[in-house]
mmCIF file of C-alpha atoms in Angstrom:
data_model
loop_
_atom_site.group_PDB
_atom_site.id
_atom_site.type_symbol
_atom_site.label_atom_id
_atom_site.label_comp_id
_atom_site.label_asym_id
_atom_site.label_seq_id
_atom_site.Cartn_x
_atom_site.Cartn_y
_atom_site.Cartn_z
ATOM 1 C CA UNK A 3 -89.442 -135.692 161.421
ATOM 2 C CA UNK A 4 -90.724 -136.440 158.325
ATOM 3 C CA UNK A 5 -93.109 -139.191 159.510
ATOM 4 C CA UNK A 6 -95.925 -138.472 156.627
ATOM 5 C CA UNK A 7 -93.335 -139.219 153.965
ATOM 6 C CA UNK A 8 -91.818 -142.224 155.817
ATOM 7 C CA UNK A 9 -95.278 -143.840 156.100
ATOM 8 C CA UNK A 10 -96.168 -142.918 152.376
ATOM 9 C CA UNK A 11 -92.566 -144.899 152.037
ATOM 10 C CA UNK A 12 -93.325 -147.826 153.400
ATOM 11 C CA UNK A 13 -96.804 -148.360 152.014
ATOM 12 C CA UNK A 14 -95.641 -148.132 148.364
ATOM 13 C CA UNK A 15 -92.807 -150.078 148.933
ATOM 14 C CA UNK A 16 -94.852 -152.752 150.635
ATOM 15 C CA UNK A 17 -97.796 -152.948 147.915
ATOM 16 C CA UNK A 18 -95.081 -152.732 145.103
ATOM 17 C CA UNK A 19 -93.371 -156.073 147.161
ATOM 18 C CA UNK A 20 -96.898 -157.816 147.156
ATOM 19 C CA UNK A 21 -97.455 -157.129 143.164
ATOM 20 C CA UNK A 22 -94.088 -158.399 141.882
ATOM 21 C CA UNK A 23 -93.480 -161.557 143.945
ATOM 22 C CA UNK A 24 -96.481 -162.790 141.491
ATOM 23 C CA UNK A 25 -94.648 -161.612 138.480
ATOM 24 C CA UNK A 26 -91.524 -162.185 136.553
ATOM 25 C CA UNK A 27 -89.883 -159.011 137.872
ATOM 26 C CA UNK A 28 -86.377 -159.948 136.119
ATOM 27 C CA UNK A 29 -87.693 -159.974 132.790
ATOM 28 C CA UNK A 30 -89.763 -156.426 133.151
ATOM 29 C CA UNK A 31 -86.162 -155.082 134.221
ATOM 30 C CA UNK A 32 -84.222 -156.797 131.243
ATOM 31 C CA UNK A 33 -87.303 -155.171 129.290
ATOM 32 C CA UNK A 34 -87.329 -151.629 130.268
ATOM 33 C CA UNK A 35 -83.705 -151.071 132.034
ATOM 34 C CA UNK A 36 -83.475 -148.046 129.942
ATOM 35 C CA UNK A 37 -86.299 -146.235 131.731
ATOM 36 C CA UNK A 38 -85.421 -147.468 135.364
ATOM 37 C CA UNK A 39 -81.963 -145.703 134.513
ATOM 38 C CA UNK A 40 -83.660 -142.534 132.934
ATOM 39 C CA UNK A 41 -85.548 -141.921 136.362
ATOM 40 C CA UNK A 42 -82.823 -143.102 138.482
ATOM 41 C CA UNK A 43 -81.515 -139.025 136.906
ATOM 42 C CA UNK A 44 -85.255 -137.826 136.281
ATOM 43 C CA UNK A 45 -86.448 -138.327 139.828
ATOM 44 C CA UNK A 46 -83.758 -136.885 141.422
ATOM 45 C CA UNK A 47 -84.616 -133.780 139.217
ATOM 46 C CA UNK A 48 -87.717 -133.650 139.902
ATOM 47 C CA UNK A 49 -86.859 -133.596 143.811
ATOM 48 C CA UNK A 50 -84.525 -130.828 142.983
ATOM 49 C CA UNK A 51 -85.918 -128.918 140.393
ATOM 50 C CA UNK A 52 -88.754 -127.006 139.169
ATOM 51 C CA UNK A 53 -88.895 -129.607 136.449
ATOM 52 C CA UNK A 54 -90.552 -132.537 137.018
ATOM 53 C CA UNK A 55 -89.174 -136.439 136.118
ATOM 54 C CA UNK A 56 -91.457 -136.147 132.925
ATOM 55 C CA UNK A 57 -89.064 -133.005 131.703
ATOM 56 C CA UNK A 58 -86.375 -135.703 131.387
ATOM 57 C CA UNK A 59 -87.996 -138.998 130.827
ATOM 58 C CA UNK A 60 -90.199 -137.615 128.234
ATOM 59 C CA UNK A 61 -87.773 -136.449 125.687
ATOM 60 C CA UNK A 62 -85.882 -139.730 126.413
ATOM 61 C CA UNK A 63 -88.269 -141.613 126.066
ATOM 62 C CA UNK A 64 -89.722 -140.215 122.481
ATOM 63 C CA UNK A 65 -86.591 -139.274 121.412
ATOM 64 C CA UNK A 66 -84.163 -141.729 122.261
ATOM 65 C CA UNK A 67 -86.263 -145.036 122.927
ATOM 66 C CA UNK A 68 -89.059 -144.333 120.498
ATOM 67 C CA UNK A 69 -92.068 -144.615 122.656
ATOM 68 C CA UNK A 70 -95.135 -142.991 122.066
ATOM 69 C CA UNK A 71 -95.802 -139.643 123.061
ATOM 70 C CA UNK A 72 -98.904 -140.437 124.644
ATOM 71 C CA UNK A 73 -97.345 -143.807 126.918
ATOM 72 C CA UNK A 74 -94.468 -141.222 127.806
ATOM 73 C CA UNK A 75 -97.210 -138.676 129.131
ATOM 74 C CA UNK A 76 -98.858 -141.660 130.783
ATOM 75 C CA UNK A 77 -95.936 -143.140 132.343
ATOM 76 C CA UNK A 78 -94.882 -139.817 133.618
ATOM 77 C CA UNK A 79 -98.199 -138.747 135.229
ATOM 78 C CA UNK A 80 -98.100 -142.552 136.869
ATOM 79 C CA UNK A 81 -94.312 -142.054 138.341
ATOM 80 C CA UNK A 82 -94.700 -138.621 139.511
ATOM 81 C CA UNK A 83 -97.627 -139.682 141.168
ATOM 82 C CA UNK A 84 -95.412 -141.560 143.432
ATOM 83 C CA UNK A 85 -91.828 -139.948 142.848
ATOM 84 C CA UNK A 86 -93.249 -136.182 143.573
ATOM 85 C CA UNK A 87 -95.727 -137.183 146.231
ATOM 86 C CA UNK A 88 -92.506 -138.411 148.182
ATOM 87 C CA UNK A 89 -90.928 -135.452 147.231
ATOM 88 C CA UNK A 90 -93.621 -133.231 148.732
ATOM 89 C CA UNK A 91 -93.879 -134.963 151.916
ATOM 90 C CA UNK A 92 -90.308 -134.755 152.343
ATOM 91 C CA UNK A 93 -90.667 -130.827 152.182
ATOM 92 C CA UNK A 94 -93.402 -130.140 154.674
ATOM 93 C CA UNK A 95 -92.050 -132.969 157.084
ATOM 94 C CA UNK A 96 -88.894 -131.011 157.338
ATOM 95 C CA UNK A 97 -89.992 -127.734 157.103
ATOM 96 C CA UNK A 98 -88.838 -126.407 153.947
ATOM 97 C CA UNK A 99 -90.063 -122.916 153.074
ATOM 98 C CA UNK A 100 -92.781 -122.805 150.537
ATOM 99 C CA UNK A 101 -95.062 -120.294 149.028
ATOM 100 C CA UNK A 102 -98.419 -121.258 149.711
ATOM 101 C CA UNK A 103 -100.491 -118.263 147.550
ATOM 102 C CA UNK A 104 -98.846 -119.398 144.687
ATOM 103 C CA UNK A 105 -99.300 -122.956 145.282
ATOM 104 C CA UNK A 106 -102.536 -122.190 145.868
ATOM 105 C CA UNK A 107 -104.016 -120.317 143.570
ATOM 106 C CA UNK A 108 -101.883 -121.714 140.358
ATOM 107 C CA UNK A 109 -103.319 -124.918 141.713
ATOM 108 C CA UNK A 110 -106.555 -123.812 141.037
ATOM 109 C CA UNK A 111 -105.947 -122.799 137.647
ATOM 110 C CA UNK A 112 -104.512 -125.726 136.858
ATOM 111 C CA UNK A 113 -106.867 -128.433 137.649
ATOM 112 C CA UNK A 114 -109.098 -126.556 134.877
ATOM 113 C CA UNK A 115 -105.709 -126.356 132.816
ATOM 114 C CA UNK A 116 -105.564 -129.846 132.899
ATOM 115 C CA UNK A 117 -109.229 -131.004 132.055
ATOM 116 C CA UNK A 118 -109.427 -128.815 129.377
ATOM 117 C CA UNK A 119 -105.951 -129.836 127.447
ATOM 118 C CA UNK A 120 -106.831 -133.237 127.786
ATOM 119 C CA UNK A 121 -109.917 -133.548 125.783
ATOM 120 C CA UNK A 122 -109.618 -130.472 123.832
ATOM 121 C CA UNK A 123 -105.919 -129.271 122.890
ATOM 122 C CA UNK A 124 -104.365 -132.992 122.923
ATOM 123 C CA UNK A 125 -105.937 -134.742 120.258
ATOM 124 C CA UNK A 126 -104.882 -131.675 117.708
ATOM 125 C CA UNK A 127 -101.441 -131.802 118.754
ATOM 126 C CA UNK A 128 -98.553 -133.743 116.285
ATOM 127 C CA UNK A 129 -96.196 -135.503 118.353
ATOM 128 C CA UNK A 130 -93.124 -134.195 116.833
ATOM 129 C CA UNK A 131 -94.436 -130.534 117.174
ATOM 130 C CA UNK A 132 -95.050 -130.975 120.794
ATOM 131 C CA UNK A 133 -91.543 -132.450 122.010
ATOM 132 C CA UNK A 134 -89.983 -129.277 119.804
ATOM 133 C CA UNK A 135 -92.119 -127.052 121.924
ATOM 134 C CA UNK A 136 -91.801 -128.461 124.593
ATOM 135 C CA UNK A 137 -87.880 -127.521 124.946
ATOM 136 C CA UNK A 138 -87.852 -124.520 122.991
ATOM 137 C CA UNK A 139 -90.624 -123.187 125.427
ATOM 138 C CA UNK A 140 -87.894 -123.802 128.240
ATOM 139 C CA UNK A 141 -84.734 -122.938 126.625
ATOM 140 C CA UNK A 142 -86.191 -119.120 126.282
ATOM 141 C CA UNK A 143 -87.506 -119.458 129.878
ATOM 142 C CA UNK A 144 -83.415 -120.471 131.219
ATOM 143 C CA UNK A 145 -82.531 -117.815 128.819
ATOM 144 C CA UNK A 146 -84.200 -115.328 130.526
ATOM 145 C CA UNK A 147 -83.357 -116.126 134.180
ATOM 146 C CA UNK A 148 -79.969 -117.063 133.246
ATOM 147 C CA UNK A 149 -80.231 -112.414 131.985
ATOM 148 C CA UNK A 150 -82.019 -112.152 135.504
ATOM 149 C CA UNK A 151 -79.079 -113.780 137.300
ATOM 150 C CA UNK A 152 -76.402 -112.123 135.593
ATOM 151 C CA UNK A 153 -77.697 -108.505 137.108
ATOM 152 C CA UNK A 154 -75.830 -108.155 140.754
ATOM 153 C CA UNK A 155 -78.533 -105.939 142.191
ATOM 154 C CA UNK A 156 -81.175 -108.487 141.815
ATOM 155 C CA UNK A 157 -83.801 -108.507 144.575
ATOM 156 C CA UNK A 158 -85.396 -111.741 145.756
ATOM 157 C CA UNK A 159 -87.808 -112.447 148.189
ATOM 158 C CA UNK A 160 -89.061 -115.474 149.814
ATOM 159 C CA UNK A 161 -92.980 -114.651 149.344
ATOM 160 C CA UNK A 162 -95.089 -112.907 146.928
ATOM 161 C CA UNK A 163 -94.704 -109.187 147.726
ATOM 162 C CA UNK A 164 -97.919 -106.564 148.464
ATOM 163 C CA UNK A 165 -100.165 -109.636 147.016
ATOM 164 C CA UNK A 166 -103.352 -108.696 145.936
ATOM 165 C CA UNK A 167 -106.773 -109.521 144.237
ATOM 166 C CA UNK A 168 -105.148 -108.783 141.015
ATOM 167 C CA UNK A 169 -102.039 -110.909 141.879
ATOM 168 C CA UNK A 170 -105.021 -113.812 142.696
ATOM 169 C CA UNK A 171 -106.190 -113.628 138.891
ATOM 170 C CA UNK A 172 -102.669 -113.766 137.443
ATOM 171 C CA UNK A 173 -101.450 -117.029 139.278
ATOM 172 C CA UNK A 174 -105.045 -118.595 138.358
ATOM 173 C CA UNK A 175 -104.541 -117.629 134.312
ATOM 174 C CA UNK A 176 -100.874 -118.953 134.541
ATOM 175 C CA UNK A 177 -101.995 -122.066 136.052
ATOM 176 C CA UNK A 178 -104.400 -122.830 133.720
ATOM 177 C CA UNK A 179 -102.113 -122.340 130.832
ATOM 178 C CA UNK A 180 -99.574 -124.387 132.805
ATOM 179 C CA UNK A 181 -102.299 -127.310 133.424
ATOM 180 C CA UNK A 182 -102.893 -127.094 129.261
ATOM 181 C CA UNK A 183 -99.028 -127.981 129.364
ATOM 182 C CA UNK A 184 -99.286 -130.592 131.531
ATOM 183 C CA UNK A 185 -101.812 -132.410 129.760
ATOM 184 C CA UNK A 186 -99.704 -132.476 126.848
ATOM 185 C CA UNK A 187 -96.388 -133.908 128.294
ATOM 186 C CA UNK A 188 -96.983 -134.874 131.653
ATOM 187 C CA UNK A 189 -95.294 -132.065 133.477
ATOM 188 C CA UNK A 190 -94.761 -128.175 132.550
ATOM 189 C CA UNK A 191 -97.472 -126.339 135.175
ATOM 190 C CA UNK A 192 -94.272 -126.528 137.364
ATOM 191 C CA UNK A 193 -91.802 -124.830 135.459
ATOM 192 C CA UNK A 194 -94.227 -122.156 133.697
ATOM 193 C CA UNK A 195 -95.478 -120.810 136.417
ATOM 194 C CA UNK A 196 -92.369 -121.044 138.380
ATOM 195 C CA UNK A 197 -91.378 -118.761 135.774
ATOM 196 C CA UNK A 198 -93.555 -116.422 136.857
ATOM 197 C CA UNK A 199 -92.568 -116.637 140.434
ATOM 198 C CA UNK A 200 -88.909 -115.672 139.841
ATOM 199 C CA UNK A 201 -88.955 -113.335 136.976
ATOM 200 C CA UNK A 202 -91.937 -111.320 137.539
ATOM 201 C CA UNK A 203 -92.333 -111.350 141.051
ATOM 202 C CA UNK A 204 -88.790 -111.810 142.394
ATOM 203 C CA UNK A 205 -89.035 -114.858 144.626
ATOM 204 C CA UNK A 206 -85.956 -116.702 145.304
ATOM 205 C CA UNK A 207 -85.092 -119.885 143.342
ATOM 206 C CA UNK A 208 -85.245 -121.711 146.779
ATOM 207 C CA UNK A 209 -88.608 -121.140 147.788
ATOM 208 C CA UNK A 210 -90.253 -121.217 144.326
ATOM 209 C CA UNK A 211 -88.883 -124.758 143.929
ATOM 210 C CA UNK A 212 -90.113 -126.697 146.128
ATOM 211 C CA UNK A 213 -93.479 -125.179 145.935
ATOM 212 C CA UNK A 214 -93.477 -125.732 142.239
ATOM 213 C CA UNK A 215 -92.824 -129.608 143.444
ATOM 214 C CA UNK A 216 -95.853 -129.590 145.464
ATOM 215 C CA UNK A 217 -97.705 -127.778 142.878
ATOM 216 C CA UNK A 218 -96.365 -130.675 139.664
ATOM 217 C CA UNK A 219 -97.506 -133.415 142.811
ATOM 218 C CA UNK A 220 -101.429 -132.111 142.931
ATOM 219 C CA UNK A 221 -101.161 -132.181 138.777
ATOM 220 C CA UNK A 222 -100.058 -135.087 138.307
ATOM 221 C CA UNK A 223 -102.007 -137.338 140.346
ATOM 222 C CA UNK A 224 -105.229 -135.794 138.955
ATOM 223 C CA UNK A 225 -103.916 -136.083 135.557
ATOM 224 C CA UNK A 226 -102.354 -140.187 136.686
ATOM 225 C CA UNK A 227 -106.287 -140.214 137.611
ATOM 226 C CA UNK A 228 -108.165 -139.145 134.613
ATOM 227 C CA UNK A 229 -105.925 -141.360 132.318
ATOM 228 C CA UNK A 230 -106.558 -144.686 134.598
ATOM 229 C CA UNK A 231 -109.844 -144.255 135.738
ATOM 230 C CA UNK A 232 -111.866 -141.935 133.183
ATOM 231 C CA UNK A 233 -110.452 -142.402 129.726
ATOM 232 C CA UNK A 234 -108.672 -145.665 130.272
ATOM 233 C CA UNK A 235 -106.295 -145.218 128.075
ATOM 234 C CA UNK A 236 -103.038 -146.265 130.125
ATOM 235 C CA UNK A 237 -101.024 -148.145 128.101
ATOM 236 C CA UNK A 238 -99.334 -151.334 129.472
ATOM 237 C CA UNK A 239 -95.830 -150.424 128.630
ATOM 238 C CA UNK A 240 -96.676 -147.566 130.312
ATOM 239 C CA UNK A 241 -97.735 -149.575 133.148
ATOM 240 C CA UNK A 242 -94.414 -152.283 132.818
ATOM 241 C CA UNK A 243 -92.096 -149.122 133.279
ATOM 242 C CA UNK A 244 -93.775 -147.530 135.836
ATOM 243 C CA UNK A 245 -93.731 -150.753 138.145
ATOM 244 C CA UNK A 246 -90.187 -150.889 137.417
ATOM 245 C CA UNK A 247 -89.772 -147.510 138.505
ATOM 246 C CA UNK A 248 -91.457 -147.555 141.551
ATOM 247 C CA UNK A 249 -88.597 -147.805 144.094
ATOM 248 C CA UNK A 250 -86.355 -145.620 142.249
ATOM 249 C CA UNK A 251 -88.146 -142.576 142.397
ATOM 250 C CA UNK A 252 -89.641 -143.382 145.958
ATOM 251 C CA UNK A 253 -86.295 -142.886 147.405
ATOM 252 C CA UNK A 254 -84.847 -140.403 144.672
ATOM 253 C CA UNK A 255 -87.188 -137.369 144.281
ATOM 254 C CA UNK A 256 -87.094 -136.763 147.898
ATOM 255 C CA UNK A 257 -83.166 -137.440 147.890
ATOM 256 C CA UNK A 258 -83.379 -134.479 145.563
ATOM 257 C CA UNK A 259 -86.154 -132.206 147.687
ATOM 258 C CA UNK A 260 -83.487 -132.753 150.456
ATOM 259 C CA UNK A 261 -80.023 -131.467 148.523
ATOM 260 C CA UNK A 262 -82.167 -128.611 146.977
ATOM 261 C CA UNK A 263 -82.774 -127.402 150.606
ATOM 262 C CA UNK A 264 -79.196 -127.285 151.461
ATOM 263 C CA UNK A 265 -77.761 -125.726 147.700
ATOM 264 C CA UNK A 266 -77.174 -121.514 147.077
ATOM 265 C CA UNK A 267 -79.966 -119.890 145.215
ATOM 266 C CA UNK A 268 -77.910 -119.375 142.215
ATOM 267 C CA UNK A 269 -76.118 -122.928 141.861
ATOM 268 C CA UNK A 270 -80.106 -124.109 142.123
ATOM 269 C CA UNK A 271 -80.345 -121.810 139.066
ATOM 270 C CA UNK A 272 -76.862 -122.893 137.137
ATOM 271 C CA UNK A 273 -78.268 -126.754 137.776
ATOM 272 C CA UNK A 274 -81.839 -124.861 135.797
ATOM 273 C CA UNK A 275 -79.644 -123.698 132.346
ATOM 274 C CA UNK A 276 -77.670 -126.394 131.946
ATOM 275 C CA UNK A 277 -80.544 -129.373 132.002
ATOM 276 C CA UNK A 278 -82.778 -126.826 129.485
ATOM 277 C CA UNK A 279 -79.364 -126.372 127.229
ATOM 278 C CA UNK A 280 -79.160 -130.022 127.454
ATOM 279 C CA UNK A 281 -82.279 -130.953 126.826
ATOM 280 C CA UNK A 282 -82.997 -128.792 123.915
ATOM 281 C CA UNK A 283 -79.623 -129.557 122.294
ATOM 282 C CA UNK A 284 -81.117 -133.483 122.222
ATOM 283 C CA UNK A 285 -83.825 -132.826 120.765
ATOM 284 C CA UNK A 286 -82.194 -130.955 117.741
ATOM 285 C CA UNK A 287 -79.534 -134.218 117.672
ATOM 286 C CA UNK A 288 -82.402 -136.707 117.127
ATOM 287 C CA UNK A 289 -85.350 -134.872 115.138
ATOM 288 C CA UNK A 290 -82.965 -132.110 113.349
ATOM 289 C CA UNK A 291 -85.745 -130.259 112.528
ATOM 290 C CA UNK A 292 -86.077 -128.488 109.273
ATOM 291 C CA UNK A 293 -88.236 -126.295 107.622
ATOM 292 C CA UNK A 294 -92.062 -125.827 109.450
ATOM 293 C CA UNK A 295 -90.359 -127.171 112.388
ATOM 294 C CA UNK A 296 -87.010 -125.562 112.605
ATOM 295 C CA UNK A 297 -89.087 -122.294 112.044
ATOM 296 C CA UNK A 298 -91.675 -123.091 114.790
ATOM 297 C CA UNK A 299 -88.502 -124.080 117.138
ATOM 298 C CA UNK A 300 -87.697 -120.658 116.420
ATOM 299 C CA UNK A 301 -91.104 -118.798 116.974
ATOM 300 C CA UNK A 302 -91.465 -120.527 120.346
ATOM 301 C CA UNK A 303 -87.769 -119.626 121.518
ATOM 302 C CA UNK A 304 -88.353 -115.761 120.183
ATOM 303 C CA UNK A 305 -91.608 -115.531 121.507
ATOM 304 C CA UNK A 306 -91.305 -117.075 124.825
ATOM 305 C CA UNK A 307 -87.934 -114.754 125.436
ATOM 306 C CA UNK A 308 -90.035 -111.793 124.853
ATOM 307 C CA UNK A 309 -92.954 -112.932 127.365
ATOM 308 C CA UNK A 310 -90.005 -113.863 129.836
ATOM 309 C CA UNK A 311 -88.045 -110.642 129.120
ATOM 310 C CA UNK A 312 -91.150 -108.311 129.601
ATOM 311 C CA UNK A 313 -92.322 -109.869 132.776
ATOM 312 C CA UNK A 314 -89.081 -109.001 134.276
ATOM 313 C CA UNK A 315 -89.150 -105.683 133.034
ATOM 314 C CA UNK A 316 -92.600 -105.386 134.465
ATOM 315 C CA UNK A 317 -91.618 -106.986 137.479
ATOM 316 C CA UNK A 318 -93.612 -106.598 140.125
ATOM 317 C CA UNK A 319 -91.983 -106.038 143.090
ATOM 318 C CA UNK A 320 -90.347 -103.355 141.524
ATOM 319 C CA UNK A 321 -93.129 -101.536 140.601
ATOM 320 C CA UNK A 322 -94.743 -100.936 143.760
#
């Protein structure tokens, strides 16, 4: 029984209670309806997915309802916080098969990831630039396990195979370049490094997921952290939305942890390609990006295949 999660629950559910019986909670809902209807989706994602709520709210929110990259990043470090931690307690109250090495040791990288995107790679970033890269980056990654899939021979484990020191070093320098991500949108330590875990070392969808979830849970509430309580620099619409959020994603991200558990390893993956397609097919709707852009679009999708398409040819659990 899932009693960690269930008390987690009921604590956030009762503070959030004592906070809006002071407040006008009506008019924050008339306000923001748009992003408690985004995460109703988002959460549930994040539950079931290797991506977390901040890989759909985040182009939503910039793209669609115009709101600053940086309250976007805010607001999703804030509701993953709560959605993911849910999420995570859902999966070791019941059980679910994880992959602790790699949650481990990409954590680890990725705390330092974090830190140093936040004060050093953020403030050099264009906002436009980064929600381009951001799904280009992941349309070459579904590209190349949607190749993986298509191969009827493929192999997958549910743990890191022969894992040694080397193996140690690898999930650390991914993690840190995931963190570095993460600082930029909110999310992306997840899905980078799950890439890692499926294409180069042949772990099955189902166990790299919800380890990535626990993995995006330890990110984000150091990064929900160093944005409240060291730089200050949560913004209150960012704070409006994620109040209005709150219950949502308490009860949805979990919902999603749950179905995950019970889904085939490749419909897990279909679900994958078609939110990445999606996503990256918005993005070109609402910026239709030409020139430097359109080219870096490009770059990012090229390059990232090739990275993606030569780990699986290096695989590793082949090469042993």
């Amino acid at each position: 029984m899932p009693v960690l999660y269930l008390l987690f629950l009921v604590i956030i559910l009762v503070s959030w209670i004592l906070y809006v019986r002071a407040i006008d909670l009506s008019l924050l809902y008339a306000k923001h309806w748009p992003a408690a209807l985004t995460m109703l989706f988002g959460s549930f994602i994040a539950g079931a997915s290797p991506e977390g709520s901040a890989a759909v709210s985040y182009p939503v929110f910039t793209l669609l309802l115009h709101i600053p990259p940086a309250a976007a990043r805010n607001f999703s470090f804030a509701i993953q916080s709560i959605g993911m931690t849910c999420a995570s307690l859902l999966i070791l109250g019941l059980n679910i098969k994880v992959e602790w090495k790699y949650i481990i040791f990409v954590t680890a990288g990725g705390v330092f990831g974090l830190i140093f995107g936040t004060y050093l790679v953020v403030p050099m970033i264009s906002p436009v630039m980064a929600k381009l890269f951001f799904v280009s980056l992941w349309l070459s990654f579904g590209i190349a396990l949607w190749l993986q899939n298509r191969r009827p021979a493929r192999k997958v484990f549910e743990s890191i195979q022969h894992f040694k020191n080397n193996d140690k070093i690898i999930l650390i320098v991914f993690g840190f370049v995931g963190g570095i991500i993460s600082s930029v949108f909110g999310t992306g330590i997840n899905i980078f490094t799950y890439c890692v875990m499926t294409i180069y070392y042949g772990v099955s969808e189902k166990v790299a997921t919800p380890s990535s979830v626990i993995i995006m849970t330890i990110e984000t509430i150091l990064g929900f952290f160093i944005h409240t309580q060291v730089l200050k620099d949560f913004q209150p619409v960012a704070f409006e939305m994620w109040i209005v959020c709150i219950p949502i994603v308490a009860f949805f991200a979990p919902l999603g942890a749950f179905v995950i558990s019970k889904m085939k390893r490749l419909n897990i993956a279909k679900i994958l390609y078609t939110m990445l397609v999606l996503q990256f097919i918005g993005a070109f709707w609402v910026i239709r990006p030409t020139g430097t852009k359109l080219l870096m679009c490009i770059v990012v999708v090229v390059t990232g295949l090739a990275l993606f398409s030569w780990l699986s040819k290096i695989r590793r659990t082949e090469t042993l």
